[in-house]
Amino acid sequence: MQKPYVITISSEKGGVGKTTLATNLAIYLKALNEELPVTLFSFDNHFSVDRMFRIGKQQSRHDVSGLFTGQRPEELLEIGEYGVQFIPSNRRLEDLPEVRDAGFDRLARTLASGALQGIVIIDTRPTLDILTRNALYAADRVIIPVKDAASLENCKNLYDFCESQGISKRALRLLPCLIDSRIRYKGPFTDAYQLLKAYAINRGYQCMEGFIAKSPKVESLNTNPEGRIYPILTHGRGTNVHLQFSHLARQVLTAFKNCKSHRIEEIRQRLTAQKQQQEQALKLHRERLLPHCLICGGPVLEQNTAYFFCETSDGQISGFLEESCFSDLIFRYFYRSQKEIAPSNPLRELFRESAQRSYFVMRLAATNNGLEKSSLTFHRYDEEGLEISQKTIEIKEFKNRFLQRGKTNLYRLIEATFLAEEVAQDSFLLIRRVDSLTDSGLLLDEQHAAFQQTMTSVANKLL
Ligand SMILES: Nc1ncnc2c1ncn2[C@@H]1O[C@H](COP(=O)(O)OP(=O)(O)O)[C@@H](O)[C@H]1O
Ligand SMILES: [Mg+2]
């Protein structure tokens, strides 16, 4: 089943008829097609949607904040009047940390992972805040009510935002609203509708067909002793606005029917593909990991967390180094310690302590003539990426002394990374302590992501 078709009603100007449009459009759509699920919610805190659609005086358990806090959209719904389902409003939506910190695609992701169908209508606030941006990002169609030249100028920001997010200009439509039909002009454009339409076309904006007139009857529908807001369909049948809304709803329904691929469906497909790609990359990465210490060949054990993780800059080979093996390597070859350093030696503790906050990079030594294939430089960086020390040794020395007992996997790794014919000159090995090994004895996904980040910054530094 296709994900829902989303219509966002937006304008940076207040009082242009957004909420009247969103709420009544929902009712007219439902009147045209009873079977079509129509869902409505508002990011505004005026509670017009709740006042218009709530049946009885029930207290809602959920509201629109759930769209940002990981709830499923279909669980937030309340069955409303006129067959429209709505998500109750929230007074302090913008204070929620989940809303403040949300990306533009948060709402779209929620809708993409939910089960809503049919048409979703979103009423927004008169600002281009994070909530409006989310509503625009998710939209198949944006309807922008304009009532005068000033509100028309304001749409530029909406267009710019949509363009920056890859949303086609064609998804946006202006709709002249609150048009006072009594006012006539001399010249080619005889009324406000004609004039606004001409302005819009002049600026390259597309319009919905027709307009919504200003009507005292419509204005009176939200002021009554019951404190309710009455729909135009039931209480304003005698007005032109009723005919204009019927025409508008038909246009919307036609566009919905003709829309082959809904934006939320596309986003869902994109997210699924991304997830599969990530899982595939992780799987490959795990398969390439060697389950033995690259130096001593001992098995990598989950309960023992004193490991360093090592990966080539092309990400092709990675593996673990036992802490003691790695510190031996450092002491002997890079700090030239002649004697064996006993496990109880405080130097080891010192190294362990400082290695928590550093990372190591091994690469071919740089000379004036480029990179030197016979020497390796060993860099040590602190957490902020500042170089703390640097030592260069000849590979020969490393090979002769350290590999007395035959080639270790680390040496093979060095050979493959630096010495083979076809290796890239700027290859390096990144070595960093790992805090924990997962159940399967491999690196956690997030840890590997952090490791990758360090890899990128090292690559940039060594350029
Ligand atoms: N077609 C109309 N004719 C007369 N008044 C209208 C019409 N549409 C909306 N209004 C009135 O204009 C005011 C602003 O409308 P509203 O829908 O709340 O705009 P927004 O959501 O853009 O702030 C409200 O008092 C509403 O009753
Ligand atoms: Mg409003």
Short mmCIF file of C-alpha atoms and ligand atoms in Angstrom, two decimals:
data_model
loop_
_atom_site.label_atom_id
_atom_site.label_comp_id
_atom_site.label_asym_id
_atom_site.label_seq_id
_atom_site.Cartn_x
_atom_site.Cartn_y
_atom_site.Cartn_z
CA MET A 1 0.00 0.00 0.00
CA GLN A 2 1.25 3.51 -0.87
CA LYS A 3 2.17 5.80 1.98
CA PRO A 4 -0.13 8.84 2.37
CA TYR A 5 -0.27 11.89 0.12
CA VAL A 6 0.64 14.93 2.21
CA ILE A 7 -0.77 18.44 1.75
CA THR A 8 0.86 21.20 3.76
CA ILE A 9 -0.91 24.52 4.16
CA SER A 10 1.69 27.16 4.74
CA SER A 11 2.32 30.89 4.67
CA GLU A 12 4.60 33.05 6.72
CA LYS A 13 1.76 35.47 7.20
CA GLY A 14 -0.91 35.04 9.87
CA GLY A 15 -4.64 35.54 9.25
CA VAL A 16 -4.52 34.57 5.58
CA GLY A 17 -6.92 31.64 6.05
CA LYS A 18 -4.53 28.69 6.57
CA THR A 19 -6.45 27.02 9.36
CA THR A 20 -9.83 27.67 7.72
CA LEU A 21 -8.46 26.12 4.55
CA ALA A 22 -6.86 23.07 6.20
CA THR A 23 -9.89 22.18 8.31
CA ASN A 24 -12.55 22.75 5.66
CA LEU A 25 -10.55 21.08 2.91
CA ALA A 26 -10.45 17.94 5.07
CA ILE A 27 -14.25 17.98 5.35
CA TYR A 28 -14.86 18.63 1.65
CA LEU A 29 -12.48 15.82 0.68
CA LYS A 30 -14.30 13.45 2.96
CA ALA A 31 -17.64 14.59 1.49
CA LEU A 32 -16.36 13.84 -2.01
CA ASN A 33 -15.06 10.41 -1.08
CA GLU A 34 -16.27 8.83 2.10
CA GLU A 35 -13.91 5.88 1.73
CA LEU A 36 -10.79 8.02 1.58
CA PRO A 37 -8.94 8.24 4.91
CA VAL A 38 -8.33 11.92 5.66
CA THR A 39 -6.04 12.85 8.53
CA LEU A 40 -5.58 16.38 9.81
CA PHE A 41 -3.25 17.97 12.34
CA SER A 42 -1.95 21.41 13.14
CA PHE A 43 1.37 22.64 14.49
CA ASP A 44 -0.37 25.82 15.56
CA ASN A 45 -1.31 26.12 19.20
CA HIS A 46 -4.73 27.63 18.70
CA PHE A 47 -6.53 24.29 19.03
CA SER A 48 -8.88 25.12 16.14
CA VAL A 49 -8.60 21.56 14.84
CA ASP A 50 -9.53 20.15 18.23
CA ARG A 51 -12.43 22.56 18.65
CA MET A 52 -13.80 21.75 15.23
CA PHE A 53 -13.42 17.97 15.17
CA ARG A 54 -13.45 16.60 18.69
CA ILE A 55 -16.51 14.50 19.44
CA GLY A 56 -17.74 15.11 22.98
CA LYS A 57 -15.41 16.38 25.64
CA GLN A 58 -12.96 13.50 25.83
CA GLN A 59 -9.42 14.22 26.95
CA SER A 60 -6.82 13.20 24.43
CA ARG A 61 -4.03 10.90 25.49
CA HIS A 62 -1.82 11.68 22.53
CA ASP A 63 -1.01 14.73 20.47
CA VAL A 64 1.20 15.97 17.63
CA SER A 65 4.31 15.89 19.82
CA GLY A 66 4.22 12.09 19.34
CA LEU A 67 5.22 12.66 15.72
CA PHE A 68 8.62 13.80 17.00
CA THR A 69 9.07 11.47 19.94
CA GLY A 70 9.06 8.13 18.19
CA GLN A 71 5.37 7.20 18.44
CA ARG A 72 3.58 5.63 15.50
CA PRO A 73 1.33 8.22 13.79
CA GLU A 74 -1.67 5.88 13.63
CA GLU A 75 -1.56 5.55 17.42
CA LEU A 76 -1.99 9.31 17.85
CA LEU A 77 -5.26 9.52 15.91
CA GLU A 78 -8.60 10.56 17.31
CA ILE A 79 -11.77 9.82 15.33
CA GLY A 80 -13.32 13.20 14.68
CA GLU A 81 -16.54 14.72 13.36
CA TYR A 82 -17.42 14.53 9.65
CA GLY A 83 -15.38 11.33 9.25
CA VAL A 84 -12.08 13.19 9.55
CA GLN A 85 -9.43 11.70 11.82
CA PHE A 86 -7.18 14.17 13.57
CA ILE A 87 -4.15 14.31 15.82
CA PRO A 88 -4.81 16.62 18.78
CA SER A 89 -2.77 19.81 19.08
CA ASN A 90 -0.10 20.60 21.65
CA ARG A 91 0.31 23.95 23.36
CA ARG A 92 4.06 23.85 23.89
CA LEU A 93 5.34 21.90 20.94
CA GLU A 94 8.32 24.15 20.31
CA ASP A 95 9.64 23.65 23.86
CA LEU A 96 10.17 19.93 23.38
CA PRO A 97 13.85 19.06 22.99
CA GLU A 98 12.89 16.44 20.37
CA VAL A 99 11.31 19.21 18.30
CA ARG A 100 14.07 21.75 18.85
CA ASP A 101 16.75 19.26 17.87
CA ALA A 102 14.80 17.66 15.03
CA GLY A 103 16.15 17.55 11.49
CA PHE A 104 13.88 18.70 8.67
CA ASP A 105 13.08 15.10 7.82
CA ARG A 106 11.89 13.95 11.26
CA LEU A 107 8.16 14.11 10.45
CA ALA A 108 8.68 12.53 7.02
CA ARG A 109 10.54 9.64 8.63
CA THR A 110 7.75 9.16 11.17
CA LEU A 111 5.12 9.08 8.43
CA ALA A 112 7.31 6.80 6.34
CA SER A 113 7.53 4.24 9.13
CA GLY A 114 3.83 4.49 10.04
CA ALA A 115 0.65 3.03 8.57
CA LEU A 116 -1.33 6.18 7.68
CA GLN A 117 -2.92 6.16 4.25
CA GLY A 118 -5.06 8.39 2.08
CA ILE A 119 -4.53 12.13 2.48
CA VAL A 120 -2.80 13.91 5.34
CA ILE A 121 -3.37 17.67 5.74
CA ILE A 122 -0.98 19.71 7.86
CA ASP A 123 -1.83 23.18 9.12
CA THR A 124 1.27 25.20 10.05
CA ARG A 125 2.22 28.34 11.95
CA PRO A 126 2.91 31.64 10.23
CA THR A 127 6.68 31.20 10.60
CA LEU A 128 9.26 29.11 8.82
CA ASP A 129 10.24 27.35 12.06
CA ILE A 130 11.42 23.77 12.42
CA LEU A 131 7.82 22.52 12.52
CA THR A 132 6.86 24.24 9.28
CA ARG A 133 10.08 23.04 7.66
CA ASN A 134 9.20 19.48 8.66
CA ALA A 135 5.71 19.89 7.20
CA LEU A 136 7.14 21.28 3.94
CA TYR A 137 9.76 18.56 3.70
CA ALA A 138 7.08 15.85 3.91
CA ALA A 139 4.68 17.43 1.40
CA ASP A 140 3.49 16.25 -2.00
CA ARG A 141 1.59 19.50 -2.35
CA VAL A 142 2.08 22.81 -0.56
CA ILE A 143 -0.86 25.21 -0.72
CA ILE A 144 0.08 28.80 0.10
CA PRO A 145 -2.88 31.08 0.81
CA VAL A 146 -2.16 34.68 -0.20
CA LYS A 147 -4.54 37.50 0.50
CA ASP A 148 -2.53 40.54 -0.63
CA ALA A 149 0.70 41.65 -2.26
CA ALA A 150 2.58 41.45 1.07
CA SER A 151 1.69 37.81 1.68
CA LEU A 152 2.70 37.05 -1.89
CA GLU A 153 6.16 38.58 -1.36
CA ASN A 154 6.50 36.41 1.72
CA CYS A 155 6.34 33.15 -0.21
CA LYS A 156 9.86 33.55 -1.48
CA ASN A 157 11.28 32.04 1.70
CA LEU A 158 9.05 28.98 1.35
CA TYR A 159 10.15 28.52 -2.25
CA ASP A 160 13.80 28.93 -1.29
CA PHE A 161 13.52 26.38 1.50
CA CYS A 162 11.78 23.85 -0.75
CA GLU A 163 14.38 24.36 -3.44
CA SER A 164 17.18 23.79 -0.93
CA GLN A 165 15.59 20.46 0.01
CA GLY A 166 15.14 19.24 -3.54
CA ILE A 167 11.36 19.71 -3.48
CA SER A 168 10.10 20.63 -6.93
CA LYS A 169 8.69 24.11 -7.41
CA ARG A 170 5.73 22.40 -9.02
CA ALA A 171 4.68 20.96 -5.67
CA LEU A 172 3.85 24.49 -4.50
CA ARG A 173 0.61 26.29 -5.40
CA LEU A 174 -0.61 29.70 -4.39
CA LEU A 175 -4.27 30.18 -3.55
CA PRO A 176 -5.72 33.70 -3.34
CA CYS A 177 -7.81 33.75 -0.16
CA LEU A 178 -10.04 36.23 1.67
CA ILE A 179 -10.64 38.01 -1.62
CA ASP A 180 -13.09 40.88 -1.31
CA SER A 181 -15.07 40.54 -4.53
CA ARG A 182 -16.69 43.96 -4.09
CA ILE A 183 -13.44 45.78 -4.76
CA ARG A 184 -12.88 46.45 -8.44
CA TYR A 185 -9.96 48.06 -10.20
CA LYS A 186 -9.67 49.92 -13.45
CA GLY A 187 -7.27 48.50 -16.00
CA PRO A 188 -6.53 44.96 -17.16
CA PHE A 189 -6.87 43.32 -13.74
CA THR A 190 -10.33 44.07 -12.51
CA ASP A 191 -10.23 42.57 -9.00
CA ALA A 192 -7.83 41.43 -6.28
CA TYR A 193 -7.91 37.82 -7.52
CA GLN A 194 -6.85 38.80 -11.05
CA LEU A 195 -4.19 41.09 -9.68
CA LEU A 196 -2.71 38.51 -7.29
CA LYS A 197 -2.75 35.89 -9.98
CA ALA A 198 -0.87 38.20 -12.33
CA TYR A 199 1.71 38.97 -9.63
CA ALA A 200 2.15 35.26 -8.98
CA ILE A 201 2.63 34.32 -12.61
CA ASN A 202 5.03 37.21 -13.01
CA ARG A 203 7.19 35.75 -10.26
CA GLY A 204 7.05 32.24 -11.68
CA TYR A 205 4.67 30.85 -9.06
CA GLN A 206 1.89 28.45 -9.97
CA CYS A 207 -1.63 28.92 -8.59
CA MET A 208 -4.50 26.61 -7.74
CA GLU A 209 -7.51 27.25 -9.96
CA GLY A 210 -9.88 29.81 -8.52
CA PHE A 211 -9.80 31.55 -5.15
CA ILE A 212 -11.57 31.72 -1.81
CA ALA A 213 -13.69 34.83 -1.31
CA LYS A 214 -14.05 36.80 1.87
CA SER A 215 -17.44 36.13 3.37
CA PRO A 216 -19.03 37.52 6.55
CA LYS A 217 -20.92 34.24 6.91
CA VAL A 218 -17.68 32.25 6.93
CA GLU A 219 -16.11 34.65 9.38
CA SER A 220 -19.03 34.14 11.76
CA LEU A 221 -18.64 30.35 11.84
CA ASN A 222 -16.12 30.35 14.67
CA THR A 223 -17.96 32.70 16.96
CA ASN A 224 -20.99 31.15 18.68
CA PRO A 225 -22.22 30.43 22.20
CA GLU A 226 -21.18 26.75 21.95
CA GLY A 227 -17.54 27.72 21.44
CA ARG A 228 -17.32 25.48 18.38
CA ILE A 229 -16.09 26.14 14.89
CA TYR A 230 -18.64 25.18 12.27
CA PRO A 231 -17.72 23.91 8.83
CA ILE A 232 -18.59 25.79 5.66
CA LEU A 233 -20.05 22.58 4.22
CA THR A 234 -22.73 22.33 6.88
CA HIS A 235 -23.23 25.96 7.93
CA GLY A 236 -22.24 28.04 4.90
CA ARG A 237 -23.93 26.24 2.03
CA GLY A 238 -25.49 29.38 0.67
CA THR A 239 -22.17 31.13 0.16
CA ASN A 240 -19.86 31.37 -2.83
CA VAL A 241 -17.13 30.07 -0.57
CA HIS A 242 -18.97 26.74 -0.42
CA LEU A 243 -18.74 26.42 -4.21
CA GLN A 244 -15.13 27.56 -4.17
CA PHE A 245 -14.21 24.91 -1.58
CA SER A 246 -16.02 22.19 -3.58
CA HIS A 247 -14.00 23.18 -6.64
CA LEU A 248 -10.78 23.26 -4.65
CA ALA A 249 -11.40 19.84 -3.10
CA ARG A 250 -12.03 18.37 -6.57
CA GLN A 251 -8.71 19.75 -7.81
CA VAL A 252 -6.90 18.30 -4.81
CA LEU A 253 -8.55 14.92 -5.27
CA THR A 254 -7.61 14.85 -8.95
CA ALA A 255 -4.00 15.73 -8.16
CA PHE A 256 -3.96 12.99 -5.49
CA LYS A 257 -5.32 10.43 -7.94
CA ASN A 258 -2.83 11.45 -10.63
CA CYS A 259 0.15 11.39 -8.30
CA LYS A 260 2.02 8.21 -9.16
CA SER A 261 4.58 8.23 -6.39
CA HIS A 262 4.02 9.87 -3.03
CA ARG A 263 6.89 11.69 -1.38
CA ILE A 264 6.57 9.72 1.87
CA GLU A 265 6.69 6.47 -0.11
CA GLU A 266 9.84 7.68 -1.88
CA ILE A 267 11.37 8.61 1.46
CA ARG A 268 10.47 5.19 2.85
CA GLN A 269 12.16 3.49 -0.09
CA ARG A 270 15.22 5.71 0.28
CA LEU A 271 15.47 4.94 4.00
CA THR A 272 15.10 1.20 3.40
CA ALA A 273 17.81 1.27 0.74
CA GLN A 274 20.12 3.26 3.03
CA LYS A 275 19.57 0.83 5.87
CA GLN A 276 20.29 -2.14 3.64
CA GLN A 277 23.45 -0.49 2.38
CA GLN A 278 24.65 0.20 5.91
CA GLU A 279 23.90 -3.35 7.00
CA GLN A 280 25.70 -4.70 3.98
CA ALA A 281 28.73 -2.50 4.64
CA LEU A 282 28.82 -3.58 8.27
CA LYS A 283 28.49 -7.23 7.31
CA LEU A 284 31.39 -6.91 4.87
CA HIS A 285 33.39 -5.09 7.48
CA ARG A 286 32.78 -7.84 10.02
CA GLU A 287 33.72 -10.52 7.56
CA ARG A 288 37.03 -8.79 6.96
CA LEU A 289 37.86 -8.58 10.65
CA LEU A 290 40.42 -11.09 11.74
CA PRO A 291 39.43 -12.84 14.98
CA HIS A 292 43.03 -13.11 16.21
CA CYS A 293 45.50 -10.60 17.61
CA LEU A 294 47.48 -9.36 14.63
CA ILE A 295 50.73 -9.64 16.58
CA CYS A 296 50.65 -12.76 18.76
CA GLY A 297 47.90 -14.62 16.91
CA GLY A 298 45.99 -15.28 20.16
CA PRO A 299 42.18 -15.33 19.94
CA VAL A 300 40.25 -12.11 20.50
CA LEU A 301 38.13 -12.67 23.60
CA GLU A 302 34.99 -10.75 24.49
CA GLN A 303 35.69 -10.62 28.21
CA ASN A 304 39.10 -9.14 27.64
CA THR A 305 38.60 -5.53 26.61
CA ALA A 306 42.23 -4.46 26.43
CA TYR A 307 42.42 -4.28 22.66
CA PHE A 308 43.47 -1.87 20.02
CA PHE A 309 41.66 -1.83 16.73
CA CYS A 310 43.58 -1.32 13.55
CA GLU A 311 42.34 -0.60 10.07
CA THR A 312 43.89 0.31 6.75
CA SER A 313 42.93 3.69 5.32
CA ASP A 314 41.08 2.06 2.42
CA GLY A 315 39.02 0.12 5.00
CA GLN A 316 39.95 -3.17 3.35
CA ILE A 317 41.68 -4.88 6.26
CA SER A 318 41.08 -4.50 9.95
CA GLY A 319 41.82 -6.40 13.09
CA PHE A 320 42.68 -6.31 16.76
CA LEU A 321 45.93 -5.95 18.65
CA GLU A 322 46.19 -7.11 22.24
CA GLU A 323 47.17 -4.21 24.44
CA SER A 324 50.31 -5.91 25.73
CA CYS A 325 51.43 -6.84 22.22
CA PHE A 326 50.86 -3.32 21.01
CA SER A 327 52.67 -1.68 23.93
CA ASP A 328 55.63 -4.07 23.43
CA LEU A 329 55.80 -2.96 19.85
CA ILE A 330 55.77 0.69 20.84
CA PHE A 331 58.36 0.34 23.60
CA ARG A 332 60.77 -1.75 21.60
CA TYR A 333 60.70 -0.19 18.20
CA PHE A 334 59.51 3.28 18.54
CA TYR A 335 60.88 4.16 21.97
CA ARG A 336 63.91 1.91 21.55
CA SER A 337 63.67 0.20 24.87
CA GLN A 338 66.39 -2.46 24.92
CA LYS A 339 65.00 -4.62 27.67
CA GLU A 340 61.72 -6.41 27.92
CA ILE A 341 59.28 -4.31 29.94
CA ALA A 342 57.71 -6.41 32.67
CA PRO A 343 53.89 -6.50 32.85
CA SER A 344 54.06 -4.85 36.28
CA ASN A 345 56.27 -1.99 35.09
CA PRO A 346 54.58 1.39 35.75
CA LEU A 347 55.54 2.44 32.20
CA ARG A 348 52.91 0.06 30.90
CA GLU A 349 50.27 1.60 33.13
CA LEU A 350 51.32 5.05 31.98
CA PHE A 351 51.06 3.96 28.37
CA ARG A 352 47.67 2.34 28.94
CA GLU A 353 46.40 5.49 30.56
CA SER A 354 47.57 7.87 27.87
CA ALA A 355 46.62 5.53 25.02
CA GLN A 356 42.99 5.86 26.10
CA ARG A 357 43.12 9.44 24.90
CA SER A 358 45.20 9.08 21.76
CA TYR A 359 45.27 7.38 18.44
CA PHE A 360 48.16 6.17 16.34
CA VAL A 361 48.89 6.36 12.66
CA MET A 362 51.52 4.38 10.81
CA ARG A 363 52.54 5.36 7.30
CA LEU A 364 55.55 5.45 4.99
CA ALA A 365 58.06 8.10 6.05
CA ALA A 366 57.85 11.34 4.12
CA THR A 367 61.08 12.70 2.61
CA ASN A 368 61.78 15.61 0.32
CA ASN A 369 61.38 13.29 -2.64
CA GLY A 370 58.05 11.95 -1.57
CA LEU A 371 57.38 8.86 0.47
CA GLU A 372 60.18 6.56 1.51
CA LYS A 373 59.39 2.89 1.00
CA SER A 374 62.08 1.71 3.42
CA SER A 375 60.95 3.60 6.53
CA LEU A 376 57.79 3.88 8.55
CA THR A 377 56.70 6.89 10.57
CA PHE A 378 54.63 6.34 13.62
CA HIS A 379 52.49 9.34 14.63
CA ARG A 380 50.64 9.73 17.85
CA TYR A 381 47.72 12.17 18.10
CA ASP A 382 45.60 13.32 21.01
CA GLU A 383 41.79 13.29 21.00
CA GLU A 384 41.68 16.73 19.39
CA GLY A 385 43.90 15.57 16.55
CA LEU A 386 47.06 17.38 17.70
CA GLU A 387 50.24 15.46 17.05
CA ILE A 388 51.95 14.48 20.31
CA SER A 389 54.91 12.57 18.98
CA GLN A 390 56.42 11.13 15.84
CA LYS A 391 59.07 8.45 15.37
CA THR A 392 60.54 7.00 12.19
CA ILE A 393 62.12 3.55 11.95
CA GLU A 394 63.50 1.50 9.13
CA ILE A 395 61.22 -1.29 8.09
CA LYS A 396 64.26 -3.54 7.90
CA GLU A 397 64.93 -3.08 11.58
CA PHE A 398 61.33 -3.70 12.41
CA LYS A 399 61.35 -6.79 10.28
CA ASN A 400 64.63 -8.24 11.54
CA ARG A 401 64.10 -7.74 15.21
CA PHE A 402 60.43 -7.94 15.78
CA LEU A 403 59.73 -10.75 13.42
CA GLN A 404 62.39 -13.15 14.60
CA ARG A 405 59.76 -15.78 15.09
CA GLY A 406 58.35 -15.46 11.59
CA LYS A 407 55.93 -13.00 10.06
CA THR A 408 53.12 -11.78 12.23
CA ASN A 409 49.81 -10.76 10.69
CA LEU A 410 50.68 -7.20 11.57
CA TYR A 411 53.78 -7.44 9.44
CA ARG A 412 51.71 -8.94 6.63
CA LEU A 413 49.33 -6.05 7.04
CA ILE A 414 52.23 -3.59 6.81
CA GLU A 415 53.49 -5.35 3.72
CA ALA A 416 50.09 -5.28 2.09
CA THR A 417 49.49 -1.66 3.06
CA PHE A 418 52.85 -0.11 2.27
CA LEU A 419 55.17 -2.39 0.38
CA ALA A 420 53.19 -4.12 -2.34
CA GLU A 421 53.61 -2.80 -5.87
CA GLU A 422 50.18 -1.40 -6.44
CA VAL A 423 49.47 0.20 -3.04
CA ALA A 424 48.41 3.84 -2.85
CA GLN A 425 51.25 6.09 -1.71
CA ASP A 426 49.10 7.82 0.87
CA SER A 427 47.86 4.68 2.60
CA PHE A 428 48.04 4.59 6.36
CA LEU A 429 47.11 2.38 9.26
CA LEU A 430 44.97 3.82 12.01
CA ILE A 431 45.21 2.23 15.44
CA ARG A 432 42.92 3.11 18.30
CA ARG A 433 41.91 1.56 21.60
CA VAL A 434 38.42 0.06 21.73
CA ASP A 435 36.27 0.36 24.82
CA SER A 436 34.17 -2.71 24.40
CA LEU A 437 33.65 -5.62 22.10
CA THR A 438 30.12 -6.57 21.19
CA ASP A 439 28.52 -9.97 21.73
CA SER A 440 30.02 -11.34 18.59
CA GLY A 441 33.42 -10.05 19.59
CA LEU A 442 33.36 -7.33 16.96
CA LEU A 443 33.20 -3.59 17.07
CA LEU A 444 29.96 -1.82 17.83
CA ASP A 445 28.43 0.01 14.87
CA GLU A 446 28.65 3.43 16.52
CA GLN A 447 32.22 2.79 17.54
CA HIS A 448 33.10 1.98 14.01
CA ALA A 449 31.37 5.14 12.81
CA ALA A 450 33.52 7.18 15.24
CA PHE A 451 36.59 5.32 14.01
CA GLN A 452 35.68 6.19 10.43
CA GLN A 453 35.40 9.83 11.38
CA THR A 454 38.92 9.80 12.82
CA MET A 455 40.06 8.04 9.66
CA THR A 456 38.69 10.86 7.51
CA SER A 457 40.24 13.59 9.63
CA VAL A 458 43.63 11.80 9.59
CA ALA A 459 43.43 11.43 5.83
CA ASN A 460 42.77 15.18 5.52
CA LYS A 461 45.65 16.01 7.87
CA LEU A 462 48.13 13.87 6.01
CA LEU A 463 47.28 15.25 2.59
N1 LIG B 1 -13.27 33.03 3.46
C1 LIG B 1 -13.28 33.75 4.57
N2 LIG B 1 -14.11 34.78 4.71
C2 LIG B 1 -14.13 35.54 5.83
N3 LIG B 1 -13.31 35.32 6.86
C3 LIG B 1 -12.47 34.30 6.79
C4 LIG B 1 -12.39 33.46 5.66
N4 LIG B 1 -11.41 32.52 5.87
C5 LIG B 1 -10.94 32.79 7.09
N5 LIG B 1 -11.56 33.84 7.65
C6 LIG B 1 -11.31 34.43 8.95
O1 LIG B 1 -10.02 35.04 8.93
C7 LIG B 1 -9.36 34.86 10.15
C8 LIG B 1 -8.03 34.17 9.90
O2 LIG B 1 -8.26 32.90 9.37
P1 LIG B 1 -7.36 31.65 9.77
O3 LIG B 1 -7.86 30.51 8.97
O4 LIG B 1 -7.30 31.49 11.23
O5 LIG B 1 -5.96 32.15 9.20
P2 LIG B 1 -4.49 31.67 9.60
O6 LIG B 1 -4.57 30.27 10.02
O7 LIG B 1 -3.72 31.90 8.35
O8 LIG B 1 -4.03 32.58 10.69
C9 LIG B 1 -10.28 34.05 11.03
O9 LIG B 1 -10.99 34.90 11.86
C10 LIG B 1 -11.23 33.39 10.03
O10 LIG B 1 -12.51 33.16 10.57
MG MG B 2 -3.88 29.30 11.77
#
